[in-house]
XYZ file of C-alpha atoms in Angstrom:
452
model
C 15.261 -52.452 -105.814
C 14.019 -54.206 -108.916
C 10.795 -53.480 -110.616
C 9.405 -56.395 -108.690
C 8.330 -54.276 -106.022
C 6.289 -52.254 -108.386
C 4.226 -55.151 -109.371
C 3.607 -56.266 -105.444
C 2.651 -52.777 -104.972
C 0.128 -52.643 -107.428
C -1.269 -56.114 -106.625
C -1.784 -55.154 -102.966
C -3.181 -51.685 -104.021
C -5.858 -53.446 -105.795
C -6.727 -55.121 -102.558
C -6.479 -52.011 -100.169
C -8.245 -49.165 -102.088
C -11.836 -48.968 -101.412
C -14.633 -46.397 -102.521
C -14.699 -43.282 -100.682
C -10.449 -43.017 -100.088
C -9.330 -39.711 -99.951
C -6.517 -38.177 -102.384
C -3.811 -35.877 -101.564
C -0.964 -34.683 -104.043
C 1.860 -32.557 -103.309
C 4.133 -31.336 -106.064
C 6.912 -29.168 -107.179
C 7.697 -29.405 -110.994
C 10.335 -27.345 -113.081
C 8.889 -25.685 -116.520
C 11.161 -26.812 -119.339
C 9.871 -25.679 -122.823
C 6.049 -25.383 -121.702
C 6.386 -29.100 -120.040
C 6.059 -29.485 -116.510
C 8.877 -31.801 -115.236
C 8.623 -33.165 -111.656
C 11.389 -32.655 -109.109
C 9.458 -33.812 -106.323
C 5.804 -35.338 -105.814
C 4.177 -36.786 -102.686
C 0.885 -38.799 -103.405
C -1.145 -40.021 -100.772
C -4.279 -42.353 -100.575
C -6.253 -42.389 -97.142
C -9.358 -43.940 -95.930
C -10.683 -41.088 -94.132
C -11.778 -37.750 -95.480
C -9.572 -34.758 -94.887
C -11.421 -32.262 -92.626
C -10.146 -29.000 -94.358
C -9.164 -28.835 -98.015
C -5.658 -27.357 -98.073
C -5.442 -27.406 -101.870
C -3.595 -24.402 -103.550
C -1.189 -23.920 -106.811
C 1.255 -21.141 -107.361
C 3.019 -21.047 -110.884
C 5.449 -19.093 -112.894
C 7.327 -19.325 -116.010
C 9.887 -21.331 -113.996
C 7.851 -23.843 -111.769
C 4.382 -24.957 -110.357
C 3.818 -25.894 -106.950
C 0.987 -26.828 -104.977
C -1.279 -29.375 -103.272
C -4.457 -31.173 -104.630
C -6.983 -32.744 -102.323
C -10.080 -34.650 -102.989
C -12.397 -36.623 -100.613
C -14.666 -39.874 -101.656
C -12.922 -40.825 -104.471
C -14.120 -44.023 -106.412
C -11.942 -47.167 -106.356
C -12.085 -47.470 -109.834
C -10.855 -43.938 -110.630
C -8.104 -44.108 -107.975
C -6.767 -47.498 -109.753
C -6.698 -45.807 -112.937
C -4.885 -42.979 -111.739
C -2.388 -45.412 -110.023
C -1.581 -46.884 -113.205
C -0.462 -43.536 -114.532
C 1.522 -42.199 -111.523
C 3.443 -45.749 -111.570
C 4.596 -44.679 -114.989
C 5.812 -41.279 -113.914
C 2.409 -39.324 -114.903
C 0.722 -36.759 -112.736
C -2.265 -34.893 -114.070
C -4.045 -32.432 -111.943
C -6.909 -30.063 -113.563
C -5.448 -31.178 -117.082
C -1.924 -30.145 -116.040
C 0.097 -33.105 -116.973
C 3.521 -33.346 -115.212
C 6.104 -35.797 -116.100
C 8.860 -37.503 -114.091
C 11.892 -37.344 -116.426
C 14.232 -40.384 -117.055
C 16.983 -41.273 -119.164
C 16.338 -45.095 -119.530
C 14.116 -46.654 -116.496
C 13.011 -45.253 -113.526
C 14.353 -46.992 -110.209
C 12.001 -48.204 -107.777
C 12.172 -48.200 -103.918
C 9.822 -49.327 -100.942
C 9.921 -49.365 -97.627
C 7.450 -52.130 -97.548
C 9.832 -54.718 -97.226
C 11.648 -53.528 -93.802
C 11.149 -56.706 -91.642
C 11.698 -54.801 -88.523
C 8.718 -52.101 -88.889
C 5.934 -51.763 -86.563
C 3.449 -50.009 -89.207
C 3.034 -50.963 -92.660
C 1.683 -48.676 -95.266
C 1.670 -49.409 -99.293
C 4.661 -47.168 -100.526
C 6.649 -47.175 -103.537
C 9.226 -44.277 -105.030
C 10.251 -43.794 -108.056
C 13.437 -42.058 -108.789
C 14.160 -40.632 -112.432
C 16.849 -38.528 -113.618
C 18.740 -35.510 -112.055
C 17.017 -32.218 -112.505
C 19.034 -29.106 -112.481
C 16.959 -26.699 -110.453
C 17.055 -22.953 -110.868
C 20.225 -20.980 -110.160
C 21.316 -18.841 -107.326
C 20.831 -15.641 -109.207
C 17.072 -16.906 -109.896
C 16.547 -17.620 -106.342
C 15.495 -14.049 -105.677
C 13.176 -13.717 -108.313
C 11.600 -16.735 -107.502
C 11.255 -15.937 -103.319
C 9.694 -12.727 -104.590
C 7.029 -14.561 -106.405
C 6.465 -16.747 -103.343
C 6.120 -13.656 -101.180
C 3.613 -12.069 -103.511
C 1.525 -15.120 -104.509
C -1.789 -16.189 -103.061
C -1.202 -18.037 -100.517
C 2.133 -16.133 -99.642
C 5.037 -17.978 -98.664
C 8.372 -17.022 -97.489
C 10.190 -18.166 -100.464
C 10.612 -21.436 -102.171
C 12.181 -23.226 -99.084
C 9.105 -22.303 -97.216
C 6.640 -23.743 -99.522
C 8.621 -26.688 -99.729
C 8.615 -27.306 -96.256
C 5.044 -26.517 -95.829
C 4.372 -29.491 -98.206
C 6.763 -31.769 -96.372
C 8.734 -32.011 -99.816
C 11.962 -30.675 -98.179
C 12.932 -27.363 -97.505
C 16.428 -27.685 -98.710
C 15.667 -29.010 -102.068
C 16.091 -25.771 -104.007
C 19.734 -25.536 -105.274
C 21.941 -27.683 -107.585
C 21.134 -30.719 -109.055
C 18.919 -33.334 -107.273
C 17.280 -36.625 -108.446
C 13.624 -36.242 -109.394
C 11.156 -38.442 -107.570
C 7.450 -39.410 -106.968
C 6.435 -41.099 -103.488
C 3.294 -42.802 -103.526
C 1.877 -44.014 -100.046
C -1.558 -45.703 -99.454
C -2.966 -46.053 -96.055
C -4.437 -49.045 -95.067
C -8.404 -49.527 -95.093
C -8.470 -50.843 -91.494
C -6.063 -50.468 -88.458
C -5.851 -50.956 -84.538
C -6.825 -47.494 -82.750
C -4.208 -47.766 -80.456
C -5.394 -45.228 -77.775
C -8.249 -47.180 -77.027
C -6.796 -50.594 -76.660
C -5.602 -51.647 -73.088
C -4.464 -54.743 -71.037
C -5.692 -54.445 -67.642
C -6.450 -57.002 -65.325
C -5.463 -59.791 -67.681
C -8.094 -58.368 -69.915
C -7.147 -57.263 -73.680
C -9.098 -54.860 -75.126
C -8.600 -54.083 -78.777
C -10.694 -51.519 -80.903
C -10.204 -51.347 -84.953
C -11.920 -49.215 -87.397
C -12.273 -50.034 -91.179
C -13.369 -48.158 -93.984
C -17.219 -48.580 -94.883
C -16.469 -50.254 -98.119
C -13.660 -52.488 -96.732
C -14.394 -56.219 -96.466
C -13.545 -57.138 -93.048
C -13.368 -60.913 -93.728
C -9.820 -60.096 -95.135
C -8.354 -59.446 -91.766
C -6.009 -61.508 -89.663
C -5.511 -60.642 -86.187
C -2.986 -62.707 -84.145
C -1.697 -61.924 -80.389
C 1.678 -63.168 -78.468
C 1.133 -62.918 -74.785
C 4.163 -62.575 -72.289
C 5.385 -63.970 -70.144
C 5.824 -66.990 -72.860
C 4.471 -70.014 -71.072
C 2.367 -72.182 -73.431
C 2.157 -72.099 -77.443
C -1.610 -72.530 -77.376
C -1.578 -69.159 -75.815
C -0.478 -67.864 -79.229
C -3.651 -67.537 -81.111
C -5.739 -65.973 -83.925
C -8.447 -63.974 -82.458
C -10.271 -62.112 -85.395
C -13.224 -64.320 -84.661
C -13.660 -62.519 -81.428
C -13.848 -59.188 -83.141
C -17.551 -57.671 -82.939
C -17.875 -55.389 -85.528
C -20.734 -52.392 -85.817
C -21.292 -49.681 -88.124
C -20.981 -45.831 -86.504
C -23.018 -43.054 -87.733
C -20.549 -41.752 -90.013
C -20.727 -45.299 -91.694
C -17.100 -46.160 -90.447
C -16.760 -50.036 -89.148
C -15.695 -50.382 -85.533
C -14.832 -53.655 -84.128
C -14.032 -54.325 -80.587
C -12.746 -57.794 -79.010
C -12.483 -58.428 -75.122
C -9.966 -61.453 -74.762
C -9.296 -62.840 -71.370
C -5.979 -63.838 -70.472
C -4.009 -64.993 -67.371
C -1.039 -63.787 -65.658
C -0.060 -61.374 -68.710
C 1.807 -58.529 -68.514
C 2.009 -57.540 -72.272
C 0.711 -58.683 -75.558
C 2.271 -58.317 -79.012
C -0.477 -57.768 -81.538
C -0.563 -58.222 -85.193
C -3.061 -56.925 -87.817
C -2.743 -58.053 -91.320
C -4.988 -57.789 -94.598
C -4.705 -60.891 -97.087
C -1.719 -62.288 -95.092
C 0.150 -59.168 -95.333
C 1.156 -57.163 -92.372
C -0.341 -53.845 -91.480
C 0.679 -53.370 -87.860
C 2.547 -54.677 -85.169
C 1.931 -53.444 -81.653
C 2.643 -54.289 -78.005
C -0.063 -53.528 -75.742
C 1.241 -53.182 -72.189
C -0.246 -53.551 -68.651
C 1.175 -50.238 -67.017
C 0.942 -51.376 -63.694
C 3.104 -54.210 -64.382
C 6.356 -52.452 -65.695
C 9.679 -53.911 -64.751
C 11.409 -50.784 -65.787
C 11.536 -48.628 -62.439
C 12.365 -45.473 -64.457
C 9.276 -46.269 -66.906
C 7.148 -47.033 -64.043
C 8.056 -43.792 -62.216
C 7.331 -41.561 -65.409
C 4.160 -43.097 -66.079
C 2.708 -42.559 -62.953
C 2.561 -39.205 -63.921
C 2.158 -39.732 -67.605
C -0.187 -42.494 -68.160
C 0.731 -44.803 -70.841
C 3.454 -42.036 -71.797
C 0.769 -40.219 -73.627
C 2.125 -36.952 -73.477
C 5.666 -38.178 -74.254
C 4.560 -39.951 -77.147
C 2.471 -36.600 -78.252
C 5.944 -34.518 -77.641
C 8.054 -36.856 -79.749
C 5.944 -37.659 -82.626
C 2.972 -34.985 -82.954
C 3.557 -31.403 -81.549
C 5.164 -28.581 -83.776
C 7.422 -27.464 -80.920
C 10.984 -28.373 -81.527
C 11.456 -27.537 -77.815
C 8.958 -30.275 -76.789
C 10.615 -32.632 -79.249
C 14.120 -32.147 -77.410
C 12.577 -32.490 -73.993
C 10.448 -35.894 -75.090
C 13.722 -37.418 -76.727
C 15.587 -36.595 -73.329
C 12.682 -38.194 -71.219
C 12.905 -41.193 -73.427
C 16.569 -41.467 -73.429
C 15.970 -41.215 -69.584
C 13.771 -44.170 -69.178
C 15.997 -46.293 -71.580
C 18.805 -45.841 -68.837
C 20.854 -43.064 -70.328
C 21.463 -39.936 -68.615
C 20.659 -36.802 -70.631
C 21.224 -33.204 -70.192
C 19.372 -30.521 -71.962
C 21.713 -27.382 -72.680
C 20.535 -24.060 -71.666
C 23.482 -22.239 -73.899
C 22.341 -22.043 -77.259
C 25.465 -22.212 -79.197
C 25.917 -26.140 -77.766
C 24.408 -29.425 -78.710
C 20.709 -30.110 -77.808
C 21.529 -32.995 -75.374
C 24.726 -34.135 -73.727
C 23.959 -37.742 -72.550
C 25.945 -40.572 -70.595
C 25.587 -43.946 -70.899
C 26.035 -45.830 -67.435
C 29.645 -46.859 -68.039
C 30.614 -43.461 -69.127
C 30.324 -43.223 -72.897
C 29.588 -39.627 -73.862
C 27.320 -38.724 -76.620
C 26.514 -35.126 -78.319
C 22.814 -35.183 -79.512
C 21.249 -33.138 -82.286
C 17.443 -33.338 -82.703
C 15.688 -32.285 -85.519
C 12.187 -32.481 -86.832
C 12.587 -31.243 -90.470
C 14.652 -31.812 -93.671
C 15.344 -28.217 -93.998
C 17.992 -28.020 -91.072
C 19.358 -31.435 -91.534
C 22.491 -30.523 -93.093
C 23.116 -27.690 -90.655
C 22.868 -30.018 -87.825
C 25.160 -32.852 -89.277
C 27.601 -29.827 -89.549
C 27.224 -28.648 -85.774
C 27.672 -32.381 -84.547
C 30.805 -32.865 -86.645
C 32.300 -29.032 -85.514
C 31.451 -29.428 -81.763
C 32.416 -33.345 -81.214
C 35.925 -32.298 -82.850
C 36.368 -29.140 -80.580
C 35.105 -31.370 -77.603
C 37.573 -34.200 -78.299
C 40.581 -31.725 -78.594
C 39.649 -30.341 -75.087
C 39.284 -33.659 -73.439
C 42.477 -34.978 -74.910
C 44.506 -31.467 -73.758
C 42.927 -32.355 -70.216
C 44.099 -35.901 -70.245
C 40.710 -37.480 -70.313
C 39.059 -40.161 -72.478
C 38.647 -38.107 -75.790
C 36.239 -40.697 -77.204
C 33.067 -38.676 -78.019
C 30.143 -40.231 -79.891
C 27.380 -38.065 -81.840
C 23.922 -38.938 -82.957
C 21.397 -37.071 -84.827
C 17.705 -37.955 -83.705
C 14.973 -37.126 -86.226
C 11.122 -37.264 -86.146
C 11.252 -38.215 -89.982
C 10.798 -41.615 -91.327
C 14.096 -43.360 -92.872
C 12.982 -43.389 -96.438
C 12.640 -39.436 -96.341
C 16.219 -38.842 -94.631
C 17.818 -41.481 -97.167
C 16.922 -39.203 -100.218
C 19.077 -36.393 -99.185
C 22.002 -38.261 -100.011
C 24.127 -37.199 -96.532
C 26.817 -39.305 -95.933
C 26.373 -39.867 -92.086
C 28.930 -43.021 -91.899
C 31.689 -40.880 -93.544
C 31.093 -38.133 -90.403
C 30.666 -41.323 -87.806
C 27.378 -40.008 -86.929
C 24.580 -42.404 -85.551
C 21.151 -41.645 -87.256
C 18.047 -42.242 -85.230
C 14.707 -41.963 -87.072
C 10.946 -42.250 -86.579
C 11.342 -45.935 -86.776
C 13.934 -46.063 -84.016
C 12.277 -43.823 -81.860
C 9.145 -46.152 -82.080
C 11.242 -49.160 -81.448
C 12.515 -47.299 -78.207
C 9.124 -47.156 -76.703
C 8.668 -51.243 -77.137
C 12.110 -51.949 -75.559
C 11.986 -49.890 -72.456
C 9.592 -52.531 -71.045
C 12.166 -54.794 -69.568
C 14.980 -52.269 -69.514
C 17.553 -51.450 -71.841
C 21.553 -51.831 -72.084
C 22.433 -48.218 -73.347
C 26.116 -49.345 -73.637
C 25.172 -52.207 -76.172
C 22.800 -50.074 -77.821
C 25.586 -47.284 -78.997
C 28.118 -50.494 -80.134
C 25.037 -52.025 -81.929
C 24.117 -48.705 -83.757
C 27.804 -48.153 -84.656
C 28.160 -51.803 -85.803
C 24.685 -51.389 -88.055
C 26.234 -48.271 -89.563
C 29.079 -49.851 -90.668
C 27.119 -52.830 -91.782
C 24.545 -50.579 -93.957
C 27.658 -48.522 -95.407
C 28.896 -52.112 -96.602
C 25.882 -52.637 -98.043
C 25.579 -49.568 -100.035
C 28.954 -49.892 -101.541
């Protein structure tokens, strides 16, 4: 993507960032001739304060790694920092870290994905490849981490803790800085509802954000008359809470509606698209049954998106696939795929689930090996030997893309956090699982052609 994305990012950042934003920087640098060369760095700006300070720093003659957090930053200071970050320069406690490049940085942003449901401001700078410590240095490096304060079980553990990717410590990798800015206002989904044709929306905004910059629109379903689609920001009543956070509540009366698409914008730029559903009117029988015991699918969402337990993640994925119309089976044997899944017409899919980058390559290898052995067995016994494989990952798409693993070459369908979120929006009216598989394969081929 051209540097145009950088200009759009900076323009929108100036509109979003307010006083009292919080800063979180996570970094891993290689030391060359007393200079700090960034291998990977994540910078996040958030309108709310961090409850616990997780700042730390570990440094040796080979590397520097750590996390820096600070609450209640001024807008002017953050914008000044942003102008340095966008040039590949990060300064923490007078430690100047630099993204290395032989020519110009490459810029990428996921702000331009039209099918997203949540839009933060994002930009990634990619520099030159960094040659990381050789294998014979890893033992020394890992021992330094184990004897450090705070201690980590080697470099891989430290990178995983920082969500910088536990596999990024061998060979040559592109250097990068990821900058992400959360919006100063958002819809509080757990406090929104559609019940008896009354739509309740709750928003929260940063104390210093001008709520006049907000646009809020709704599109009800079933679709009957165009006048039912409308802007409703004028119906939001704002109050200031004890912690100075602004809270906005709107109650909108509708007629014979079972779901509503809500769209929140700042200065005509989308922040969030979200379906609000009347759970008593679900048309998908499987969904209606599951949410009878799990209201609003709250525990299912928690298992898939929040809980640190990988077993719960697998169970959540299996349940979501069941609601979507698949027939999933959780394996008991450890040396097997996480899930074996069938579609209504009999397509067989082997599924591996992962929550981390660190075991991504291993999961891909397992899928390829197990699919190959199963296809041979099915063919030998005169069965249809076509076996599909899918890797389902909790991480966002852009984090996985940075690994450079060619899933198309291995014929593996990849489903990311964005696809899981999309799954929850699709289950309302039922899904054709077989069509989903075909569409996913076609998208994989199309995306591969675009890259080439």
